[in-house]
mmCIF file of C-alpha atoms in Angstrom:
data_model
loop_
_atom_site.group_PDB
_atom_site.id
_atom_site.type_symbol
_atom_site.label_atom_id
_atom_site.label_comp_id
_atom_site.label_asym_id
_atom_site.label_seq_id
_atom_site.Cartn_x
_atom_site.Cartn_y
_atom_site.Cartn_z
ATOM 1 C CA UNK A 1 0.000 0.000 0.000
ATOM 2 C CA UNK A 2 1.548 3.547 -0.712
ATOM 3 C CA UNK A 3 1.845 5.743 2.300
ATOM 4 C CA UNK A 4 3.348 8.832 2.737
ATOM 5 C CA UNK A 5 3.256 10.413 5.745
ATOM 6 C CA UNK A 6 5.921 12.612 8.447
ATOM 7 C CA UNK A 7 8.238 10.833 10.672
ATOM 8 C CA UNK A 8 10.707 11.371 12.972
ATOM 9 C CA UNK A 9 14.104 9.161 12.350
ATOM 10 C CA UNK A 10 14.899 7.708 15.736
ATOM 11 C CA UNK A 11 18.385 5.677 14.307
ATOM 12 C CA UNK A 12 20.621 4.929 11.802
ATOM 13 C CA UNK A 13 22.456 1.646 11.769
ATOM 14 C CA UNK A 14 24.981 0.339 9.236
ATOM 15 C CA UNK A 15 23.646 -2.595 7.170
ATOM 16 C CA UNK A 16 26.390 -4.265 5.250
ATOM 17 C CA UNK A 17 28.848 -2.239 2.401
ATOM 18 C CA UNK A 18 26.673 0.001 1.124
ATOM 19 C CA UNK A 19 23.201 0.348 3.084
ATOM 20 C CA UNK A 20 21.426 1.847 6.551
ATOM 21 C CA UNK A 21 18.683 -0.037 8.634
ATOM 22 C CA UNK A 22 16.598 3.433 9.773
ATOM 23 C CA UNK A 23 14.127 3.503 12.480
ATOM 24 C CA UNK A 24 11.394 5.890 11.767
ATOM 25 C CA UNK A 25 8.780 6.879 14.238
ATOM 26 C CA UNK A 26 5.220 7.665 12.055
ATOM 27 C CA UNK A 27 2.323 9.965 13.594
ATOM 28 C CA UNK A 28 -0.027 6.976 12.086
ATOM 29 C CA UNK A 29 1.695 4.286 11.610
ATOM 30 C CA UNK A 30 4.025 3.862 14.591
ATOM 31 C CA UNK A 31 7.824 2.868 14.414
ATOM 32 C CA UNK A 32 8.673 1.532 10.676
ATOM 33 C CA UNK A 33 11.964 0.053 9.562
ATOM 34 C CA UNK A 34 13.649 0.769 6.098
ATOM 35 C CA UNK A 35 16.243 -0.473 4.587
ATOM 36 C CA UNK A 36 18.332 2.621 2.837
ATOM 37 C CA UNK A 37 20.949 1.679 0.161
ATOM 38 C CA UNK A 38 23.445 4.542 0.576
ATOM 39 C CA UNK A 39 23.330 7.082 -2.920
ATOM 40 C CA UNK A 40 26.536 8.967 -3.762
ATOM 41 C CA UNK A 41 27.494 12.037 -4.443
ATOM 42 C CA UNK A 42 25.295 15.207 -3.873
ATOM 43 C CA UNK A 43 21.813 13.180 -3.295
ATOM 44 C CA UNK A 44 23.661 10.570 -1.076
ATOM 45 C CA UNK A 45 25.176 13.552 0.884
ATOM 46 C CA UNK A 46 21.068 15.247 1.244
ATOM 47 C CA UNK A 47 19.617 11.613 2.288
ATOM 48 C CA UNK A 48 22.335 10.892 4.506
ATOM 49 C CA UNK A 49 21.598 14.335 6.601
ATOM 50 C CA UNK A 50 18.219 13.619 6.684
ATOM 51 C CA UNK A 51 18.549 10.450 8.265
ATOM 52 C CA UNK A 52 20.537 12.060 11.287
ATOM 53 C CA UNK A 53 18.790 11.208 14.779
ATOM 54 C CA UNK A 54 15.077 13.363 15.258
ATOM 55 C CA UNK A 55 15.460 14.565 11.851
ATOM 56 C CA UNK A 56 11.670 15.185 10.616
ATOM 57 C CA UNK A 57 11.050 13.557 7.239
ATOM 58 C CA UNK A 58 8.324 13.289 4.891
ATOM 59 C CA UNK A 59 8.760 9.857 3.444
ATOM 60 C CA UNK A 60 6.467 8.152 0.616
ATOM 61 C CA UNK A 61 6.826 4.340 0.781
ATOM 62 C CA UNK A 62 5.443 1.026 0.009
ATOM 63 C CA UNK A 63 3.723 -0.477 2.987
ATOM 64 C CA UNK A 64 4.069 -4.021 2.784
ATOM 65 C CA UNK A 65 2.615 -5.565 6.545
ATOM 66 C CA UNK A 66 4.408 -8.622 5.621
ATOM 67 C CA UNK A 67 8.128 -7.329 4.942
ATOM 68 C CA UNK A 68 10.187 -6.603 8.146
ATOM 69 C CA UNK A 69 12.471 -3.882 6.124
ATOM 70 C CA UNK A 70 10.537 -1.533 4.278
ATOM 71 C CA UNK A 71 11.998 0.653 1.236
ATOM 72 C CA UNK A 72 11.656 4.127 0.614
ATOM 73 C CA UNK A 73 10.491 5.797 -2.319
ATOM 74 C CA UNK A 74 10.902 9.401 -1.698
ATOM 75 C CA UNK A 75 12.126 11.549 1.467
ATOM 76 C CA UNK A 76 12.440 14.738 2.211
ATOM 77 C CA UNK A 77 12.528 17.453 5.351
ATOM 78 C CA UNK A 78 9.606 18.127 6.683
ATOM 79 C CA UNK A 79 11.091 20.295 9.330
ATOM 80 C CA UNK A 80 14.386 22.325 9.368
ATOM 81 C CA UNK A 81 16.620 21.696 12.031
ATOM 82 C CA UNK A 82 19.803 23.393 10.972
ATOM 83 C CA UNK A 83 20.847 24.988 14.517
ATOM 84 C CA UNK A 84 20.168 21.708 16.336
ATOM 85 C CA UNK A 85 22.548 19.937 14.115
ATOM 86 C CA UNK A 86 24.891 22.897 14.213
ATOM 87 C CA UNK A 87 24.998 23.716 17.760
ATOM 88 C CA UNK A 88 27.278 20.774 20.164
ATOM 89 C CA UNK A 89 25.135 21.444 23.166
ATOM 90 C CA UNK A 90 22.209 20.767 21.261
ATOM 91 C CA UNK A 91 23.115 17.641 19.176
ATOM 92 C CA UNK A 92 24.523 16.232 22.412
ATOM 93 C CA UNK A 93 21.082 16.698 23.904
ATOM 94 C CA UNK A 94 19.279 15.430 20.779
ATOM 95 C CA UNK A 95 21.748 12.475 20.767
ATOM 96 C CA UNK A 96 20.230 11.953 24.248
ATOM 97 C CA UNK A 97 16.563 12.058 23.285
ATOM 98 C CA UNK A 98 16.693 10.273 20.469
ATOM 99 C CA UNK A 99 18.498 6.941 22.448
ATOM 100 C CA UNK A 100 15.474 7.156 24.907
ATOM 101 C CA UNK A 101 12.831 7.802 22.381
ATOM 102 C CA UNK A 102 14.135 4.835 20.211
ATOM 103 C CA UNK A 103 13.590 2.436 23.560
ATOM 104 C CA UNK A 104 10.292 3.600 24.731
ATOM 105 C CA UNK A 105 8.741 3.653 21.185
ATOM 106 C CA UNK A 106 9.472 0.507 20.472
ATOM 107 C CA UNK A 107 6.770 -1.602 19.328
ATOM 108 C CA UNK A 108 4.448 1.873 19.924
ATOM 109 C CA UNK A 109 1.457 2.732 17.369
ATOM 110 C CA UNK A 110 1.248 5.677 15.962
ATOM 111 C CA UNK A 111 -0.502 8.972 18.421
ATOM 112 C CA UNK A 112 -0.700 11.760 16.600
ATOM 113 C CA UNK A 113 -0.466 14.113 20.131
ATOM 114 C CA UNK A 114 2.730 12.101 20.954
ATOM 115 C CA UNK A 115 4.314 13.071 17.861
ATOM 116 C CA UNK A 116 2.903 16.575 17.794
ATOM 117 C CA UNK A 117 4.646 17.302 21.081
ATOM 118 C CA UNK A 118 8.285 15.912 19.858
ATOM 119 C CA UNK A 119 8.085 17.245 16.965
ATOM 120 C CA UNK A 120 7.105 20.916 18.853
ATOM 121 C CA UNK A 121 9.651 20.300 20.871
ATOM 122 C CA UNK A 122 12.472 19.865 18.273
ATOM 123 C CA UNK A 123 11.340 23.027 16.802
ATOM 124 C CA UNK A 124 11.419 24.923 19.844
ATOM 125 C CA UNK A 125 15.063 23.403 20.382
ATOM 126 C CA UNK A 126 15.999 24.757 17.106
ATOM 127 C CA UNK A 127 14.422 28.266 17.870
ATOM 128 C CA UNK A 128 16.135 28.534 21.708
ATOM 129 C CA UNK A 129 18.570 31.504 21.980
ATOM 130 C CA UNK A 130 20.789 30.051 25.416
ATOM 131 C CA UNK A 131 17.607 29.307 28.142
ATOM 132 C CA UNK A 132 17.690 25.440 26.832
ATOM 133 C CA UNK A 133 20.128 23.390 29.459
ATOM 134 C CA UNK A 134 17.424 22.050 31.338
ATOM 135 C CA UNK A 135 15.257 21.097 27.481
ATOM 136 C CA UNK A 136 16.110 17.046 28.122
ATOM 137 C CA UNK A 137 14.882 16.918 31.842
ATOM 138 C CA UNK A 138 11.678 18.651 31.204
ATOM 139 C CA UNK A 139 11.298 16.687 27.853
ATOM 140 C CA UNK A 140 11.471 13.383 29.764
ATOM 141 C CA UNK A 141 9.263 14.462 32.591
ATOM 142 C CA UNK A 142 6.389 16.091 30.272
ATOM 143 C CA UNK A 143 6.947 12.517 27.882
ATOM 144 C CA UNK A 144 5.870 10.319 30.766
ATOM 145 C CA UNK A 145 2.383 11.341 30.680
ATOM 146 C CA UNK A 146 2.465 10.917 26.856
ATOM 147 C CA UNK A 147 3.175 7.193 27.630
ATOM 148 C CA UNK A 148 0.574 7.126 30.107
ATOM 149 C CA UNK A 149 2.419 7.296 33.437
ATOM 150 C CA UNK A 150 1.827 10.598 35.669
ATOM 151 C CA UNK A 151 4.418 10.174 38.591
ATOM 152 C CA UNK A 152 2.705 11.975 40.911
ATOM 153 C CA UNK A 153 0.488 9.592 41.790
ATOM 154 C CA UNK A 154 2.635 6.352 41.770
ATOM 155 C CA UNK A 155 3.784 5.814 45.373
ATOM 156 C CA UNK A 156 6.792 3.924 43.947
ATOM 157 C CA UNK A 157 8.078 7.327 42.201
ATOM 158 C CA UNK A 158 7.855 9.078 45.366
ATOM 159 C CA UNK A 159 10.247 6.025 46.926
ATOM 160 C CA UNK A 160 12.690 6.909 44.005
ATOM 161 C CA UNK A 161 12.900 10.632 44.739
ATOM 162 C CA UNK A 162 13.028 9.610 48.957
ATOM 163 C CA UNK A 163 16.371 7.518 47.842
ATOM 164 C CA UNK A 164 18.110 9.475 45.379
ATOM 165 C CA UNK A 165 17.583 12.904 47.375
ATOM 166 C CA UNK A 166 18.190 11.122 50.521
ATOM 167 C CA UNK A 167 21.986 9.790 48.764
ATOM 168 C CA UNK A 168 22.364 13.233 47.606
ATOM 169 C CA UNK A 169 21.266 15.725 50.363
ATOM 170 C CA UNK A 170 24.510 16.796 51.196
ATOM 171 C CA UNK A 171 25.307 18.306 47.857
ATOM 172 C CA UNK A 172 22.729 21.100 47.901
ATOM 173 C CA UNK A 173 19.229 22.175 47.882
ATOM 174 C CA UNK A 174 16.763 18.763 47.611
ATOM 175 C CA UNK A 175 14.524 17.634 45.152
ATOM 176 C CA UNK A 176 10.869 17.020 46.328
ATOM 177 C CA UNK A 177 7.797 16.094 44.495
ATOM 178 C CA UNK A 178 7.009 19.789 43.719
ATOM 179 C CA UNK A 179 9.994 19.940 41.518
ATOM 180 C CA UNK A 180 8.959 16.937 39.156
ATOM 181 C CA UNK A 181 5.223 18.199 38.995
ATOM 182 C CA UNK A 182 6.655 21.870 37.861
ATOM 183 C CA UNK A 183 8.989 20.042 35.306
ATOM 184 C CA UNK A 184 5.815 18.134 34.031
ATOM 185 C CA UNK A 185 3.808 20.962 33.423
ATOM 186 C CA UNK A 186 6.256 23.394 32.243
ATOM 187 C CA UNK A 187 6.378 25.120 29.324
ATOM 188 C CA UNK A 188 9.981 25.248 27.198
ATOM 189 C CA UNK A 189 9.684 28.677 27.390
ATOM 190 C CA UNK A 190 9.830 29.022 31.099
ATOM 191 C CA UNK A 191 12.729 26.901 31.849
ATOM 192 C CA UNK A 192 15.132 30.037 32.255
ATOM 193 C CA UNK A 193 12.232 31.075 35.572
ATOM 194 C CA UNK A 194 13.014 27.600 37.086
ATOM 195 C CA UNK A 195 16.931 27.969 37.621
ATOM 196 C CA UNK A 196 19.261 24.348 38.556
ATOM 197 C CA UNK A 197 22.090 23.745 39.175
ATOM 198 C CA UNK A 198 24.256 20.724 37.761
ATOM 199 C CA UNK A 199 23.599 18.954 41.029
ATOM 200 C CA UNK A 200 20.010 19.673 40.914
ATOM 201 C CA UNK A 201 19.871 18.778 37.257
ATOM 202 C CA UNK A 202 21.705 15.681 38.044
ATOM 203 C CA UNK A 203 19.320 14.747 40.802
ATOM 204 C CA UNK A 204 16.171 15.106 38.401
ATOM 205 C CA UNK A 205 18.051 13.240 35.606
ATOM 206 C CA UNK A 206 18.497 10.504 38.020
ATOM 207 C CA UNK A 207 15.474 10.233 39.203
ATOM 208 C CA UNK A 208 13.563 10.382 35.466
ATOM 209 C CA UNK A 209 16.020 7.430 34.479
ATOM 210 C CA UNK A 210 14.824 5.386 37.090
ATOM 211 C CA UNK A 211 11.676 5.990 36.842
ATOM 212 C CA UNK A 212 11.796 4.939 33.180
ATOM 213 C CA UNK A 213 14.009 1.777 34.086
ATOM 214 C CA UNK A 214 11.174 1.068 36.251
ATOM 215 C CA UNK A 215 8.198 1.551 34.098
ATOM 216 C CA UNK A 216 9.607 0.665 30.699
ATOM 217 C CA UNK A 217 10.711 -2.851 29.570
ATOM 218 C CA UNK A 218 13.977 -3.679 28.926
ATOM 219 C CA UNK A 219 15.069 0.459 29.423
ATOM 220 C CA UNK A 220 18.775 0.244 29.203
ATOM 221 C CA UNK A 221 22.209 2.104 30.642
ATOM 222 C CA UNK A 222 22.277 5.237 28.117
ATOM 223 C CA UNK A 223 25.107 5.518 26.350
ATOM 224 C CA UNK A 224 24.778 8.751 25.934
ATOM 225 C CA UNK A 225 24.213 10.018 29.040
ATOM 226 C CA UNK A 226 27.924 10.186 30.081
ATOM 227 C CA UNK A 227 28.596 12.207 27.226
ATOM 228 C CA UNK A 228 25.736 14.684 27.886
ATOM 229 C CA UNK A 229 27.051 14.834 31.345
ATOM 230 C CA UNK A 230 30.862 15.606 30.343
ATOM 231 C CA UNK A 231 29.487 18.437 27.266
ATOM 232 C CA UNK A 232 27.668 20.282 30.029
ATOM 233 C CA UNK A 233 30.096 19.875 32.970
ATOM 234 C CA UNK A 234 27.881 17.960 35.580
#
């Protein structure tokens, strides 16, 4: 069946000599696989950029239910992204997203509102002047109740916040419950009005991992979390 539709690329991995498995994550159709033989020269050079992590595509195809590897017919960008990509503080950060998106969409259906909000968010990354340290922590904490999960009512969250701040309370002012239920309704925009500190953004990190260790299947150790840590110093 043709489809075209907008998706967000959630990884590229190396397939062989010459070809990409992509993972891209569809406002309809969920998470879809294709199997991208690499083009050279200048059209190689535009696919390969679009396939960088939380790029948003447009992408015609032919959906076959019973292939495991689809094949595209046509892609293009559906969104520009050019400071994101430019910018090392914010490709480390996307880096970051994108490793946790491609775990907890996996095997997810498409939901249109899900997508709406990454993709909102990407844009507003794109758009932020220097207010955007703190973009991952609210990200993850306003994704939870995209996946259905709203902490603030799950005793076993408030157990995780208990033990981490309780590890951590001699390193500065302590996380409580208030913090995580002002990250989860906060708006991107009012980040700079909520001011942490790297221990404070640590703490909240920590706490959002586990929480997602606990709640999603098989959530690994992030590889990229060290290197988020070491590009912003915490």
């Amino acid at each position: 069946m043709l489809t075209k539709g907008r998706g967000i690329v959630l990884n590229s991995l190396k397939y062989g000599d010459d070809a990409n498995i992509v993972a891209v994550y569809f406002e309809n159709e969920g998470v879809v696989s294709f199997l991208c033989r690499a083009a050279k020269g200048k059209q190689g050079r535009g696919v390969r950029m679009l396939m960088q992590p939380l790029s948003v595509v447009e992408v015609e195809f032919d959906l076959r239910q019973n292939r495991q590897l689809q094949y595209m017919k046509e892609v293009r960008a559906a969104v520009m992204l050019d400071e994101v990509y430019r910018n090392p503080y914010k490709i480390t950060i996307v880096m970051f997203v994108a490793e946790v998106l491609r775990y907890v969409l996996k095997g997810e259906k498409g939901n249109a509102e899900l997508f709406r909000f990454i993709v909102e968010s990407l844009v507003w990354l794109e758009h932020s002047g220097e207010d955007f340290a703190s973009f991952h922590i609210v990200f993850l904490a306003k994704l939870l109740c995209f996946l259905g999960y709203n902490p603030m009512y799950d005793e076993e969250f408030r157990e995780i916040v208990a033990s981490k701040v309780g590890r951590d309370a001699m390193s500065g002012p302590r996380l409580d419950m208030n913090d995580i239920a002002n990250l989860i309704g906060m708006e991107y925009e009012k980040m700079n009005l909520y001011a942490m500190n790297h221990s404070e953004r640590n703490q909240c990190l920590e706490v959002l991992i586990s929480y997602y260790k606990l709640r999603i299947p098989g959530f690994p150790e992030l590889k990229s979390l060290e290197i988020l840590r070491e590009v912003y110093g915490n």
